[in-house]
Short mmCIF file of C-alpha atoms in Angstrom, two decimals:
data_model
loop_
_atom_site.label_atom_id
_atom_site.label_comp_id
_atom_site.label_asym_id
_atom_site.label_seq_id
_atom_site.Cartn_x
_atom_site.Cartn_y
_atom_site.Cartn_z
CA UNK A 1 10.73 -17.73 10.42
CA UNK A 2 13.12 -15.37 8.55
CA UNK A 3 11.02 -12.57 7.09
CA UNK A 4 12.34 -10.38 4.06
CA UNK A 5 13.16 -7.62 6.27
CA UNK A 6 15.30 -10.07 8.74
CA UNK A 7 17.82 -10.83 4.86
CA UNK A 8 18.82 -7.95 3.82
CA UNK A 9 17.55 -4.99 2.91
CA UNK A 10 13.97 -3.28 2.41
CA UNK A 11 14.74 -1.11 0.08
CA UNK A 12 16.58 -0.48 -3.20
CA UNK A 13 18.35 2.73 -2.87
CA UNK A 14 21.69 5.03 -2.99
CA UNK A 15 23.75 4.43 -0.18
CA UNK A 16 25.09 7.30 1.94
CA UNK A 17 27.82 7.17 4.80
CA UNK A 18 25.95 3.83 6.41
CA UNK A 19 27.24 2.12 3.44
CA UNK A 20 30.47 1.71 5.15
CA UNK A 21 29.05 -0.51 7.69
CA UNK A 22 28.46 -4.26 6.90
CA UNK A 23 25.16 -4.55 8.72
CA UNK A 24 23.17 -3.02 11.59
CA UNK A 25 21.11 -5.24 13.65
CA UNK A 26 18.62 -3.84 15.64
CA UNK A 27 15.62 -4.36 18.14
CA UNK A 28 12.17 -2.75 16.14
CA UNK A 29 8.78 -3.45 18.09
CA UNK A 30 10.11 -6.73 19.15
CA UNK A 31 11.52 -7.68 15.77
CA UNK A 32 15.37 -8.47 14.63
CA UNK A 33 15.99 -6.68 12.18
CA UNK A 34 19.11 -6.97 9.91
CA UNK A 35 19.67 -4.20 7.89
CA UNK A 36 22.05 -3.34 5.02
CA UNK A 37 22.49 -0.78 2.44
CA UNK A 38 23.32 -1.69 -1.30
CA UNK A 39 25.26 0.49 -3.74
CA UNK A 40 22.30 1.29 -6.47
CA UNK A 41 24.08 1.57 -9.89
CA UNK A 42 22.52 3.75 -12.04
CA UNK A 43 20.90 2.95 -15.39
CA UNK A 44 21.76 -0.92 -15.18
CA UNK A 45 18.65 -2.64 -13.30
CA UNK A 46 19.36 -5.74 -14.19
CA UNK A 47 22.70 -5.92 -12.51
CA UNK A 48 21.06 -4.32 -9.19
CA UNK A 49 18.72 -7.06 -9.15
CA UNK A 50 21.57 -9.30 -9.15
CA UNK A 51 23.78 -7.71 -6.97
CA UNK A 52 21.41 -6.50 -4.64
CA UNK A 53 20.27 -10.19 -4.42
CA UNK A 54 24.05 -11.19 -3.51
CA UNK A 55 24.02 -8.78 -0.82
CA UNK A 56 21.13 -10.33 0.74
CA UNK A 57 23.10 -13.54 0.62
CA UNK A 58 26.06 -12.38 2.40
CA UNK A 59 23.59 -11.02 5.13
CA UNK A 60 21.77 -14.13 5.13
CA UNK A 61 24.90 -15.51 6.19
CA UNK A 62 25.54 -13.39 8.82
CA UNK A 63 21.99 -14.11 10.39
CA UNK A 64 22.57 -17.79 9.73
CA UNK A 65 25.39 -17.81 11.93
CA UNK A 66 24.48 -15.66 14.55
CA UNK A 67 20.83 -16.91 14.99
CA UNK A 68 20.01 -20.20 13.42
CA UNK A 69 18.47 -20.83 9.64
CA UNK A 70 15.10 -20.36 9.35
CA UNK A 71 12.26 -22.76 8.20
CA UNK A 72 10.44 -20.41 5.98
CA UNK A 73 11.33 -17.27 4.39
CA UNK A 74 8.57 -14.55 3.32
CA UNK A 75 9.65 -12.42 0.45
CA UNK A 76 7.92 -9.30 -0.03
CA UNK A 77 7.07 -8.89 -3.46
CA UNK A 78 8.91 -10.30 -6.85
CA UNK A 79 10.80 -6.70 -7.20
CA UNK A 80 13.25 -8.56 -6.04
CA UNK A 81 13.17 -9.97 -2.68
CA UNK A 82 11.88 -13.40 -4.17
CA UNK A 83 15.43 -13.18 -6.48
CA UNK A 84 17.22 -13.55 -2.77
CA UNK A 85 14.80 -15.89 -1.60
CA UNK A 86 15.19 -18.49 -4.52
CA UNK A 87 18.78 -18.43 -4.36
CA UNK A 88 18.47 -19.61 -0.78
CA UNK A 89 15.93 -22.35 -2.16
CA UNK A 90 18.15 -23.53 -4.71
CA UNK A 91 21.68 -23.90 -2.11
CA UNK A 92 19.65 -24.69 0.91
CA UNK A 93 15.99 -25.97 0.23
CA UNK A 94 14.44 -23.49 2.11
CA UNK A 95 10.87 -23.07 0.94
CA UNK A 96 9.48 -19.27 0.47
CA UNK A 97 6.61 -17.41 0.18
CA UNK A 98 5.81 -14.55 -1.76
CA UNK A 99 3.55 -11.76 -0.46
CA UNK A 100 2.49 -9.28 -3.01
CA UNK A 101 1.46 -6.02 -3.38
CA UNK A 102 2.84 -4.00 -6.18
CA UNK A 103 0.33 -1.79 -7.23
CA UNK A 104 1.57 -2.06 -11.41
CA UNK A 105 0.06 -5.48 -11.40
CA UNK A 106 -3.35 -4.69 -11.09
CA UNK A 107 -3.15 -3.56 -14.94
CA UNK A 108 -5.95 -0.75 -14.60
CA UNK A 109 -4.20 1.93 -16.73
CA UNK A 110 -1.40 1.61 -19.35
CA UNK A 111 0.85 3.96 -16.86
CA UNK A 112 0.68 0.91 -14.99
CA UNK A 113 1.55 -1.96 -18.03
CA UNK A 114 4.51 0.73 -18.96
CA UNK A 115 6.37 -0.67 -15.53
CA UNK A 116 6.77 -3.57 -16.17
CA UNK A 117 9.88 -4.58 -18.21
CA UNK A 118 10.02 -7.48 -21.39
CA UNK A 119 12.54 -8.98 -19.35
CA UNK A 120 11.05 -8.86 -16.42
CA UNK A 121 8.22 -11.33 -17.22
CA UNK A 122 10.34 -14.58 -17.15
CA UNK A 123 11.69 -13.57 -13.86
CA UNK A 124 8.54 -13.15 -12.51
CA UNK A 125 7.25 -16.78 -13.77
CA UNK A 126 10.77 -18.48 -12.22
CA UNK A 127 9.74 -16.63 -8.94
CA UNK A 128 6.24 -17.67 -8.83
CA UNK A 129 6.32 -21.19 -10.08
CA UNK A 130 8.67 -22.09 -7.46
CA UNK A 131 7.32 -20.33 -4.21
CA UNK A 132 5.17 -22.68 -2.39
CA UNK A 133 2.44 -19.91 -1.61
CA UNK A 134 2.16 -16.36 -3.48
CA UNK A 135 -0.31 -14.47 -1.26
CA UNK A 136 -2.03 -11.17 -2.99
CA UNK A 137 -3.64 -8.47 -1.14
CA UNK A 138 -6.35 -8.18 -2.77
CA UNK A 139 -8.70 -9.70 -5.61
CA UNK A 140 -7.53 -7.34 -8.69
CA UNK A 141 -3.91 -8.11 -7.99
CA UNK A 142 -4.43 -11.71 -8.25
CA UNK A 143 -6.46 -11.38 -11.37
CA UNK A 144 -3.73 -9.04 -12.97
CA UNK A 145 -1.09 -11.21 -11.94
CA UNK A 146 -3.08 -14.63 -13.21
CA UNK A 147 -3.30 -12.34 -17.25
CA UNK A 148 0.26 -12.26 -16.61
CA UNK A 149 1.62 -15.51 -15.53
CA UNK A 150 -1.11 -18.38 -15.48
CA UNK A 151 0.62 -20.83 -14.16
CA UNK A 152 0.13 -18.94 -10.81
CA UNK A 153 -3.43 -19.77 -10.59
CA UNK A 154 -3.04 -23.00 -8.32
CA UNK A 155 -0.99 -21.34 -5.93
CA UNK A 156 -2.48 -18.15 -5.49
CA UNK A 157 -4.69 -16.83 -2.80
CA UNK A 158 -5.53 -13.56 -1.57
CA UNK A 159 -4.87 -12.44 2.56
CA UNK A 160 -5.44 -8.57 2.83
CA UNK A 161 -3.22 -6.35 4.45
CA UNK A 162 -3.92 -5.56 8.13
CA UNK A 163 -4.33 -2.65 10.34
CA UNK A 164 -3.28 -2.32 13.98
CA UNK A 165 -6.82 -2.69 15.74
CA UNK A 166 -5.19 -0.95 18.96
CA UNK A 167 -3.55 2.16 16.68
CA UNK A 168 -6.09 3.84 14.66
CA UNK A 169 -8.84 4.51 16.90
CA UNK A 170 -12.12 6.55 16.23
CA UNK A 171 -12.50 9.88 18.09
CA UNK A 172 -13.61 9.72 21.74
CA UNK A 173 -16.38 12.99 20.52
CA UNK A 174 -18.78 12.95 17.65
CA UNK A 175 -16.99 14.62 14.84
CA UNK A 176 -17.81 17.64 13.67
CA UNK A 177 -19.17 18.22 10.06
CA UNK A 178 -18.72 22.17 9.38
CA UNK A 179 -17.10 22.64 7.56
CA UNK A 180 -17.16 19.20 5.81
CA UNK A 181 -13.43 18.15 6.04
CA UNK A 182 -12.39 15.44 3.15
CA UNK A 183 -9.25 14.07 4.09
CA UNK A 184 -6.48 12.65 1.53
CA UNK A 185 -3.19 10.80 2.56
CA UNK A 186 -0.79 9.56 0.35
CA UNK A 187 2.64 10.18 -2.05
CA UNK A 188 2.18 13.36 -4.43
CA UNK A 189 2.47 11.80 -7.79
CA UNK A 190 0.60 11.02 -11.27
CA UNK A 191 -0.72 8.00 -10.06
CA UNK A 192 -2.65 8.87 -6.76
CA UNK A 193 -5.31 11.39 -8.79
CA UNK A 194 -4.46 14.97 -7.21
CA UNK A 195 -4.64 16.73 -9.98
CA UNK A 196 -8.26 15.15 -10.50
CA UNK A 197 -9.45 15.61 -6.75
CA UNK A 198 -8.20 19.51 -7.27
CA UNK A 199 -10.58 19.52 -10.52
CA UNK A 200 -13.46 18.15 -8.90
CA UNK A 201 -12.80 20.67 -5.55
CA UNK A 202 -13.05 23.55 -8.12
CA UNK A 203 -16.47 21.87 -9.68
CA UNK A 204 -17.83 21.14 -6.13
CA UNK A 205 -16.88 24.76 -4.78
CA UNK A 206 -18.81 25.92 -8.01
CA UNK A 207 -22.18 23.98 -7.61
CA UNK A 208 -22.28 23.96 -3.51
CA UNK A 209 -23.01 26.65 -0.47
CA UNK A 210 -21.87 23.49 2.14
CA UNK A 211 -18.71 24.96 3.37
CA UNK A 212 -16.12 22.58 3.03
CA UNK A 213 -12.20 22.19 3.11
CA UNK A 214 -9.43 19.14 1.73
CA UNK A 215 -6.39 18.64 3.55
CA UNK A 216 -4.06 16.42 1.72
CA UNK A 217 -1.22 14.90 3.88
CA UNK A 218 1.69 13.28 2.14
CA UNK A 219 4.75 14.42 0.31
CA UNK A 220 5.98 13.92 -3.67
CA UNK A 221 7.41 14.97 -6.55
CA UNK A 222 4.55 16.89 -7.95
CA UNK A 223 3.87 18.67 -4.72
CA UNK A 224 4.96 22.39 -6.39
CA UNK A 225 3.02 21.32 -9.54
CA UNK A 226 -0.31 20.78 -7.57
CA UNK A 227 0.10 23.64 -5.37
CA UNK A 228 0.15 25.54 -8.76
CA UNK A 229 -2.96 24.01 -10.07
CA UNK A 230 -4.77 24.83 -6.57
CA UNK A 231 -3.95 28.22 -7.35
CA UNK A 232 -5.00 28.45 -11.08
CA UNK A 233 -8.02 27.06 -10.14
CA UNK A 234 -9.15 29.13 -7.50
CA UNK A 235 -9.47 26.96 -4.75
CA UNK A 236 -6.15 27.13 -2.59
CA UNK A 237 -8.17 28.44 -0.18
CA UNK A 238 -10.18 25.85 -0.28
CA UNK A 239 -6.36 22.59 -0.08
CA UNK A 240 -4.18 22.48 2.71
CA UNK A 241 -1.31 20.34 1.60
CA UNK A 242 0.22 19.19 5.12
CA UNK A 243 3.66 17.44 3.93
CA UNK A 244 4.41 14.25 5.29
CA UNK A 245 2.79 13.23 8.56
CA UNK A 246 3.77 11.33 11.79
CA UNK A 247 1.88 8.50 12.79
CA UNK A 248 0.02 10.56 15.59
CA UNK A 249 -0.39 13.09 13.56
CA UNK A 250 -2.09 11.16 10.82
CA UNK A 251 -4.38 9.74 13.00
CA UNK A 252 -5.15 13.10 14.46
CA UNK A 253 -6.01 14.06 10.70
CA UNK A 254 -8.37 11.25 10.70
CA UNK A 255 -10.05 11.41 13.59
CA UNK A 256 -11.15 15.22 12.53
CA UNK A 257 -12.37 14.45 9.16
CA UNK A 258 -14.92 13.51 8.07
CA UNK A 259 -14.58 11.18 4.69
CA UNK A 260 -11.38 9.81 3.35
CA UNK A 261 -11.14 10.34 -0.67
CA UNK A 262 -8.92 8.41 -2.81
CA UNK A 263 -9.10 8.84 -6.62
CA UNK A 264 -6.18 6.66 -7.63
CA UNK A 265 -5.41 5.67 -11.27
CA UNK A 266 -4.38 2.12 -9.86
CA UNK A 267 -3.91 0.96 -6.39
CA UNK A 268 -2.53 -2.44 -5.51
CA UNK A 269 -4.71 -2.31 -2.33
CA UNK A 270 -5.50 0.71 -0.75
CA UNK A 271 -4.22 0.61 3.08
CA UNK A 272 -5.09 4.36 4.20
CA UNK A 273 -8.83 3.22 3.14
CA UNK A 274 -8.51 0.72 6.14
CA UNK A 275 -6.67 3.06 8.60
CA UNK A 276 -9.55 5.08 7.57
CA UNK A 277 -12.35 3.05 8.02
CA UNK A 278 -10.74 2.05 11.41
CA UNK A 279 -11.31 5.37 12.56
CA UNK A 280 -15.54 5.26 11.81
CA UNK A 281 -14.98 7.28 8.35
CA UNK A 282 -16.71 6.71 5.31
CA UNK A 283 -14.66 6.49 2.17
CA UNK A 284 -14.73 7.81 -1.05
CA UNK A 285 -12.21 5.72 -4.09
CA UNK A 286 -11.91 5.02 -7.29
CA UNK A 287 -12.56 1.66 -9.33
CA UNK A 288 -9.08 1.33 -9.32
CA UNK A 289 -8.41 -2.47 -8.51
CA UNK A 290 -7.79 -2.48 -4.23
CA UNK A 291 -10.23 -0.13 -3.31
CA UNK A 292 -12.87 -2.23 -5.63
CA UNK A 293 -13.02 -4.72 -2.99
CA UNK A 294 -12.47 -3.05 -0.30
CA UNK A 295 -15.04 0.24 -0.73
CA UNK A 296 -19.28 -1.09 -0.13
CA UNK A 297 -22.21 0.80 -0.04
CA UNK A 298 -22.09 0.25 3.83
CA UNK A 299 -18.99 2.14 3.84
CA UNK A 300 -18.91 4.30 1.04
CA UNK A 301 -18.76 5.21 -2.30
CA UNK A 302 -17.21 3.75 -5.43
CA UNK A 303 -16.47 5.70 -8.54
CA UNK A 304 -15.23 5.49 -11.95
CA UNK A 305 -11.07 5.98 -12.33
CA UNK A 306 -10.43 9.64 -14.46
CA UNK A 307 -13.36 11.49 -14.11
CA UNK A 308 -13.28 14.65 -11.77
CA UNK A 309 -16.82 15.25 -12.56
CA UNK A 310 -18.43 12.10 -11.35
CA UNK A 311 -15.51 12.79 -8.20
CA UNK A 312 -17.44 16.11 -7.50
CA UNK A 313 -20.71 14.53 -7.42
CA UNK A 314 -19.23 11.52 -5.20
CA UNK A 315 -17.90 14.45 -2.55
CA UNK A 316 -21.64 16.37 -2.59
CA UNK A 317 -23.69 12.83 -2.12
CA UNK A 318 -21.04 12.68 0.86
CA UNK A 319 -21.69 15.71 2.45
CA UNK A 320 -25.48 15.24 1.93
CA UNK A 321 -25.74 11.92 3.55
CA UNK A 322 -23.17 11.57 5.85
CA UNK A 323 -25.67 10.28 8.63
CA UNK A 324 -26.69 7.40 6.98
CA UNK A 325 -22.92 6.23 7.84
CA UNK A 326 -22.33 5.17 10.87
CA UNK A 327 -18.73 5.13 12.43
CA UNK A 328 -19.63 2.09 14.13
CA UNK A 329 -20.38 -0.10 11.63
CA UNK A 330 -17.89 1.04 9.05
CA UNK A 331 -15.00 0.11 12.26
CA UNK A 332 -16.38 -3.40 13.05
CA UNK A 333 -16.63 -4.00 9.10
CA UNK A 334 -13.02 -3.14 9.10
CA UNK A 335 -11.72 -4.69 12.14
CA UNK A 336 -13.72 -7.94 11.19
CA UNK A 337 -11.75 -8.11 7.45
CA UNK A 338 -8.63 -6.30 7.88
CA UNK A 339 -7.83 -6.46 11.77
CA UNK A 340 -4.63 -7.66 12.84
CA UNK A 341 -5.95 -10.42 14.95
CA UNK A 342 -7.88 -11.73 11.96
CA UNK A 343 -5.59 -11.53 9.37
CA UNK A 344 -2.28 -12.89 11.18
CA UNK A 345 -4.25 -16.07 12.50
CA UNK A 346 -5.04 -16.52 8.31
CA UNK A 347 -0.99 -16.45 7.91
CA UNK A 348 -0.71 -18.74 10.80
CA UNK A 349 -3.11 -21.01 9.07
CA UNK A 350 -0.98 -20.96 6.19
CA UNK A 351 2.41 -21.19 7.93
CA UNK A 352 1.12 -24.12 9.61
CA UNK A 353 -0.01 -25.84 6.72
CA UNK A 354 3.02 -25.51 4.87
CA UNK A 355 5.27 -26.38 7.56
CA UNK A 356 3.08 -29.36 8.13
CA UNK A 357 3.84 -30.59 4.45
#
């Protein structure tokens, strides 16, 4: 099988001194990977899309005659693997899939309906009507996509994303709940609900003697801006903002905390939730299409999208009922839905059926 990331290239972005080599192939966790850089040109999408598809071609060609064509190739979302992938449909016949997770499709906000282009909507139709499977990660993408192009009803279904089960382990010692650590991981931008959580840290910190701290981890654009806001608000004493994170390090994060907060705007799926959960925490997210599925009152608590008040409140009915959560259940409830060893043998399902067709 020839995944997206074994065609070209992952990412659309401005080359640097790479760019002068034709290709790298390397060895990542037991995967070939291909990789290749593409020339971004600013201001003119639509030709990126196409050229950036044409340089996944000429790799393709490259892997074909080094390694053998594949049987199957999974595209990773319609912005714009799937433009590569149909080209190699319509010279060779080679059937693809689409997995997709773009987080704009889920529709919650108009931020979200704002990125998505007139023009793009016909190229999203020719991409889904002739994949033979377009998997979703979750329930509100589907849904989103469906308002958007119908016709992918009959070939939809939804396969979550995955955690590893043998990466994001709970603490070996009970964690420790003073102070009350709420823990929030992601990029520092309009759409992930800083400002909002920094609101409702300043309403909590007003209303509340529990002594309690949020360390956000993750870096952005608006880092300078929140940092600001944590400061005009009185409560920088209150936010550590930790800048990106290693892997270890991130788990380290988790393991200390004590809930995992995500007050989104929209969210595709939601996949620190899971790394979360994996780790015994209890979550706290908005109604912002992943996490809706994903957040139970087992594991959590589910909130309205915009509303830093009803945030606050969330973060104090944490802190007084954090026993009735228990690590243990909220890990087997995630390994059991989202573990690796469940959700590849639900691809394997799939890749068997198709190939058997």
């Amino acid at each position: 099988m020839l995944v997206n990331r074994l065609v070209g290239i992952r990412l659309l972005m401005q080359a640097g001194r790479s760019a002068l080599r034709p290709y790298r192939v390397r060895d990542e966790n037991g995967l070939r990977v291909i990789r290749s850089f593409y020339m971004k040109m600013p201001g003119n999408e639509k030709y990126n899309i196409l050229g950036w598809a044409r340089q996944c071609a000429r790799i393709y060609s490259r892997y074909e005659k080094r390694f053998g064509g594949p049987v199957l190739i999974l595209a990773h979302s319609v912005t714009w693997a799937w433009y590569a992938s149909y080209l190699r449909r319509q010279r060779y016949g080679i059937p693809y899939v689409i997995v997709e997770h773009r987080s704009f499709f889920v529709w919650s906000s108009e931020e979200a309906r704002q990125m998505v282009e007139s023009y793009h909507v016909p190229l999203f139709k020719l991409a889904y009507d002739n994949c033979e499977k377009l998997i979703l990660v979750s329930d509100s993408l589907r849904k989103g996509i469906e308002s958007l192009v119908p016709s992918t009803m009959e070939r939809s279904m939804v396969i979550p994303n995955m955690i590893r089960e043998d990466l994001f382990l709970p603490p070996e010692e009970a964690r420790n709940s003073d102070p009350f650590v709420f823990l929030w991981a992601g990029r520092l931008e309009h759409v992930k609900g800083v400002d909002l959580l920094l609101e409702a840290v300043k309403s909590l910190s007003d209303k509340t003697d529990v002594v309690f701290s949020v360390r956000l981890a993750g870096k952005g654009s608006l880092r300078a801006e929140l940092e600001q806001q944590a400061v005009a608000l009185g409560v920088n004493d209150l936010v550590s903002f930790l800048g990106r994170l290693s892997r270890e390090e991130m788990l380290k994060e988790m393991q200390e905390a004590n809930c995992k907060v995500l007050p989104s705007r929209y969210e595709a799926f939601g996949v620190v939730l899971i790394e979360a959960m994996a780790t015994g925490l209890p979550l706290i997210a908005t109604r912002s299409g992943g996490p809706d599925s994903i957040v139970t009152k087992e594991n959590g608590l589910l909130i309205e999208r915009e509303n830093a008040d009803e945030l606050a409140g969330a973060m104090q009915e944490m802190m007084a009922n954090i026993n009735a959560y228990s690590a243990q259940k909220i890990r087997a409830q995630c390994l059991k839905r989202y573990g690796d060893s469940s959700v590849m043998e639900q691809y394997n399902q799939l890749f068997l059926q198709l190939l058997a067709e």
